[in-house]
């Protein structure tokens, strides 16, 4: 009976170790995806600025207004910590 309990404990440890590794892989994938998306958006911004500068200024203005709105309306970092 003790052998069965030991086996189930090892199996549980293996399951949770795999879950922890999967979380690390997920975090690395999200970071890679964020960096790739950031690079593509920057290149897109450069190409649109070379192709049609007024459109690029309009896009930047919309993004700035959106970021300012989110900064004003969104939760403060102190509220998140509570």
GROMACS .gro file of N, CA and C in nm:
model
  246
    1UNK      N    1   0.083  -0.119   0.000
    1UNK     CA    2   0.000   0.000   0.000
    1UNK      C    3   0.087   0.125   0.000
    2UNK      N    4   0.195   0.122   0.074
    2UNK     CA    5   0.287   0.236   0.079
    2UNK      C    6   0.347   0.262  -0.059
    3UNK      N    7   0.372   0.155  -0.134
    3UNK     CA    8   0.430   0.168  -0.269
    3UNK      C    9   0.332   0.241  -0.362
    4UNK      N   10   0.205   0.214  -0.350
    4UNK     CA   11   0.103   0.280  -0.431
    4UNK      C   12   0.095   0.429  -0.396
    5UNK      N   13   0.100   0.461  -0.269
    5UNK     CA   14   0.097   0.601  -0.227
    5UNK      C   15   0.220   0.676  -0.279
    6UNK      N   16   0.336   0.611  -0.273
    6UNK     CA   17   0.460   0.671  -0.324
    6UNK      C   18   0.449   0.695  -0.476
    7UNK      N   19   0.394   0.598  -0.548
    7UNK     CA   20   0.379   0.610  -0.692
    7UNK      C   21   0.284   0.725  -0.728
    8UNK      N   22   0.172   0.734  -0.656
    8UNK     CA   23   0.077   0.842  -0.682
    8UNK      C   24   0.137   0.979  -0.650
    9UNK      N   25   0.220   0.986  -0.546
    9UNK     CA   26   0.288   1.111  -0.511
    9UNK      C   27   0.386   1.150  -0.620
   10UNK      N   28   0.462   1.056  -0.672
   10UNK     CA   29   0.555   1.085  -0.781
   10UNK      C   30   0.480   1.128  -0.907
   11UNK      N   31   0.369   1.063  -0.933
   11UNK     CA   32   0.288   1.099  -1.049
   11UNK      C   33   0.234   1.241  -1.036
   12UNK      N   34   0.191   1.276  -0.918
   12UNK     CA   35   0.142   1.412  -0.893
   12UNK      C   36   0.254   1.514  -0.911
   13UNK      N   37   0.373   1.484  -0.858
   13UNK     CA   38   0.488   1.574  -0.875
   13UNK      C   39   0.521   1.593  -1.023
   14UNK      N   40   0.516   1.486  -1.099
   14UNK     CA   41   0.544   1.494  -1.242
   14UNK      C   42   0.440   1.581  -1.314
   15UNK      N   43   0.315   1.564  -1.277
   15UNK     CA   44   0.208   1.642  -1.338
   15UNK      C   45   0.226   1.791  -1.311
   16UNK      N   46   0.254   1.828  -1.188
   16UNK     CA   47   0.270   1.970  -1.154
   16UNK      C   48   0.400   2.027  -1.209
   17UNK      N   49   0.505   1.947  -1.221
   17UNK     CA   50   0.628   1.995  -1.284
   17UNK      C   51   0.604   2.026  -1.431
   18UNK      N   52   0.526   1.940  -1.498
   18UNK     CA   53   0.494   1.965  -1.639
   18UNK      C   54   0.410   2.092  -1.653
   19UNK      N   55   0.318   2.115  -1.559
   19UNK     CA   56   0.236   2.236  -1.563
   19UNK      C   57   0.323   2.361  -1.544
   20UNK      N   58   0.421   2.354  -1.456
   20UNK     CA   59   0.510   2.469  -1.435
   20UNK      C   60   0.594   2.496  -1.559
   21UNK      N   61   0.644   2.392  -1.623
   21UNK     CA   62   0.722   2.410  -1.746
   21UNK      C   63   0.633   2.467  -1.857
   22UNK      N   64   0.510   2.420  -1.866
   22UNK     CA   65   0.418   2.471  -1.968
   22UNK      C   66   0.392   2.620  -1.946
   23UNK      N   67   0.384   2.662  -1.822
   23UNK     CA   68   0.363   2.804  -1.792
   23UNK      C   69   0.483   2.887  -1.837
   24UNK      N   70   0.604   2.837  -1.815
   24UNK     CA   71   0.724   2.908  -1.859
   24UNK      C   72   0.729   2.916  -2.011
   25UNK      N   73   0.690   2.809  -2.079
   25UNK     CA   74   0.686   2.810  -2.225
   25UNK      C   75   0.581   2.909  -2.274
   26UNK      N   76   0.467   2.915  -2.208
   26UNK     CA   77   0.362   3.009  -2.245
   26UNK      C   78   0.409   3.153  -2.228
   27UNK      N   79   0.480   3.182  -2.118
   27UNK     CA   80   0.532   3.317  -2.096
   27UNK      C   81   0.634   3.355  -2.203
   28UNK      N   82   0.721   3.261  -2.238
   28UNK     CA   83   0.821   3.287  -2.342
   28UNK      C   84   0.753   3.310  -2.477
   29UNK      N   85   0.649   3.234  -2.508
   29UNK     CA   86   0.577   3.251  -2.633
   29UNK      C   87   0.506   3.386  -2.637
   30UNK      N   88   0.444   3.425  -2.527
   30UNK     CA   89   0.378   3.556  -2.522
   30UNK      C   90   0.478   3.669  -2.540
   31UNK      N   91   0.597   3.657  -2.479
   31UNK     CA   92   0.699   3.760  -2.493
   31UNK      C   93   0.745   3.767  -2.639
   32UNK      N   94   0.770   3.651  -2.701
   32UNK     CA   95   0.811   3.648  -2.841
   32UNK      C   96   0.702   3.709  -2.930
   33UNK      N   97   0.578   3.675  -2.905
   33UNK     CA   98   0.468   3.729  -2.984
   33UNK      C   99   0.458   3.881  -2.967
   34UNK      N  100   0.475   3.929  -2.845
   34UNK     CA  101   0.472   4.073  -2.820
   34UNK      C  102   0.584   4.143  -2.894
   35UNK      N  103   0.706   4.089  -2.890
   35UNK     CA  104   0.819   4.151  -2.957
   35UNK      C  105   0.802   4.149  -3.108
   36UNK      N  106   0.753   4.039  -3.163
   36UNK     CA  107   0.732   4.030  -3.308
   36UNK      C  108   0.624   4.129  -3.352
   37UNK      N  109   0.516   4.137  -3.277
   37UNK     CA  110   0.409   4.231  -3.311
   37UNK      C  111   0.458   4.375  -3.302
   38UNK      N  112   0.537   4.403  -3.201
   38UNK     CA  113   0.592   4.538  -3.185
   38UNK      C  114   0.680   4.575  -3.304
   39UNK      N  115   0.766   4.483  -3.347
   39UNK     CA  116   0.854   4.510  -3.460
   39UNK      C  117   0.774   4.530  -3.589
   40UNK      N  118   0.673   4.447  -3.610
   40UNK     CA  119   0.590   4.460  -3.731
   40UNK      C  120   0.515   4.593  -3.731
   41UNK      N  121   0.461   4.633  -3.617
   41UNK     CA  122   0.389   4.760  -3.611
   41UNK      C  123   0.482   4.879  -3.635
   42UNK      N  124   0.605   4.871  -3.586
   42UNK     CA  125   0.700   4.978  -3.610
   42UNK      C  126   0.737   4.987  -3.758
   43UNK      N  127   0.759   4.872  -3.820
   43UNK     CA  128   0.788   4.873  -3.963
   43UNK      C  129   0.670   4.924  -4.044
   44UNK      N  130   0.549   4.885  -4.005
   44UNK     CA  131   0.429   4.934  -4.071
   44UNK      C  132   0.419   5.086  -4.057
   45UNK      N  133   0.451   5.138  -3.939
   45UNK     CA  134   0.449   5.283  -3.918
   45UNK      C  135   0.549   5.355  -4.007
   46UNK      N  136   0.667   5.297  -4.024
   46UNK     CA  137   0.768   5.359  -4.111
   46UNK      C  138   0.721   5.358  -4.256
   47UNK      N  139   0.668   5.245  -4.301
   47UNK     CA  140   0.621   5.237  -4.440
   47UNK      C  141   0.504   5.330  -4.467
   48UNK      N  142   0.412   5.339  -4.372
   48UNK     CA  143   0.298   5.428  -4.394
   48UNK      C  144   0.342   5.575  -4.390
   49UNK      N  145   0.444   5.607  -4.309
   49UNK     CA  146   0.493   5.744  -4.306
   49UNK      C  147   0.564   5.780  -4.436
   50UNK      N  148   0.632   5.685  -4.497
   50UNK     CA  149   0.697   5.712  -4.625
   50UNK      C  150   0.596   5.720  -4.739
   51UNK      N  151   0.490   5.643  -4.731
   51UNK     CA  152   0.391   5.635  -4.837
   51UNK      C  153   0.292   5.751  -4.832
   52UNK      N  154   0.241   5.781  -4.711
   52UNK     CA  155   0.138   5.884  -4.697
   52UNK      C  156   0.155   5.952  -4.560
   53UNK      N  157   0.238   6.056  -4.551
   53UNK     CA  158   0.264   6.120  -4.421
   53UNK      C  159   0.141   6.173  -4.347
   54UNK      N  160   0.042   6.234  -4.414
   54UNK     CA  161  -0.076   6.280  -4.338
   54UNK      C  162  -0.152   6.164  -4.273
   55UNK      N  163  -0.159   6.052  -4.340
   55UNK     CA  164  -0.225   5.935  -4.281
   55UNK      C  165  -0.147   5.886  -4.159
   56UNK      N  166  -0.015   5.891  -4.166
   56UNK     CA  167   0.066   5.849  -4.052
   56UNK      C  168   0.044   5.942  -3.933
   57UNK      N  169   0.034   6.071  -3.958
   57UNK     CA  170   0.007   6.166  -3.849
   57UNK      C  171  -0.130   6.140  -3.789
   58UNK      N  172  -0.227   6.108  -3.873
   58UNK     CA  173  -0.361   6.079  -3.822
   58UNK      C  174  -0.361   5.953  -3.735
   59UNK      N  175  -0.290   5.850  -3.778
   59UNK     CA  176  -0.283   5.726  -3.701
   59UNK      C  177  -0.214   5.752  -3.566
   60UNK      N  178  -0.105   5.826  -3.569
   60UNK     CA  179  -0.034   5.857  -3.445
   60UNK      C  180  -0.123   5.939  -3.351
   61UNK      N  181  -0.197   6.033  -3.407
   61UNK     CA  182  -0.288   6.114  -3.323
   61UNK      C  183  -0.395   6.027  -3.258
   62UNK      N  184  -0.454   5.936  -3.336
   62UNK     CA  185  -0.555   5.846  -3.278
   62UNK      C  186  -0.496   5.757  -3.169
   63UNK      N  187  -0.376   5.706  -3.193
   63UNK     CA  188  -0.312   5.622  -3.090
   63UNK      C  189  -0.280   5.702  -2.964
   64UNK      N  190  -0.233   5.825  -2.982
   64UNK     CA  191  -0.202   5.909  -2.865
   64UNK      C  192  -0.328   5.940  -2.786
   65UNK      N  193  -0.437   5.973  -2.855
   65UNK     CA  194  -0.562   6.001  -2.785
   65UNK      C  195  -0.612   5.877  -2.712
   66UNK      N  196  -0.602   5.762  -2.776
   66UNK     CA  197  -0.642   5.637  -2.711
   66UNK      C  198  -0.560   5.607  -2.587
   67UNK      N  199  -0.428   5.629  -2.596
   67UNK     CA  200  -0.343   5.604  -2.480
   67UNK      C  201  -0.373   5.703  -2.367
   68UNK      N  202  -0.395   5.829  -2.401
   68UNK     CA  203  -0.430   5.927  -2.299
   68UNK      C  204  -0.563   5.894  -2.233
   69UNK      N  205  -0.661   5.853  -2.313
   69UNK     CA  206  -0.791   5.815  -2.259
   69UNK      C  207  -0.778   5.696  -2.164
   70UNK      N  208  -0.701   5.597  -2.205
   70UNK     CA  209  -0.683   5.480  -2.119
   70UNK      C  210  -0.610   5.517  -1.989
   71UNK      N  211  -0.513   5.608  -2.000
   71UNK     CA  212  -0.441   5.651  -1.881
   71UNK      C  213  -0.528   5.727  -1.783
   72UNK      N  214  -0.624   5.803  -1.835
   72UNK     CA  215  -0.712   5.881  -1.747
   72UNK      C  216  -0.823   5.795  -1.690
   73UNK      N  217  -0.883   5.711  -1.771
   73UNK     CA  218  -1.001   5.634  -1.730
   73UNK      C  219  -0.963   5.502  -1.663
   74UNK      N  220  -0.849   5.445  -1.699
   74UNK     CA  221  -0.810   5.313  -1.648
   74UNK      C  222  -0.778   5.316  -1.500
   75UNK      N  223  -0.767   5.197  -1.439
   75UNK     CA  224  -0.735   5.191  -1.296
   75UNK      C  225  -0.592   5.237  -1.268
   76UNK      N  226  -0.574   5.298  -1.154
   76UNK     CA  227  -0.440   5.342  -1.117
   76UNK      C  228  -0.359   5.223  -1.064
   77UNK      N  229  -0.225   5.232  -1.071
   77UNK     CA  230  -0.144   5.121  -1.020
   77UNK      C  231  -0.165   5.096  -0.871
   78UNK      N  232  -0.200   5.199  -0.795
   78UNK     CA  233  -0.227   5.180  -0.652
   78UNK      C  234  -0.353   5.098  -0.630
   79UNK      N  235  -0.453   5.117  -0.716
   79UNK     CA  236  -0.579   5.042  -0.703
   79UNK      C  237  -0.559   4.896  -0.739
   80UNK      N  238  -0.468   4.866  -0.831
   80UNK     CA  239  -0.442   4.728  -0.868
   80UNK      C  240  -0.375   4.653  -0.754
   81UNK      N  241  -0.286   4.720  -0.681
   81UNK     CA  242  -0.212   4.655  -0.572
   81UNK      C  243  -0.304   4.620  -0.456
   82UNK      N  244  -0.414   4.693  -0.439
   82UNK     CA  245  -0.504   4.666  -0.325
   82UNK      C  246  -0.580   4.543  -0.342
   0.00000   0.00000   0.00000
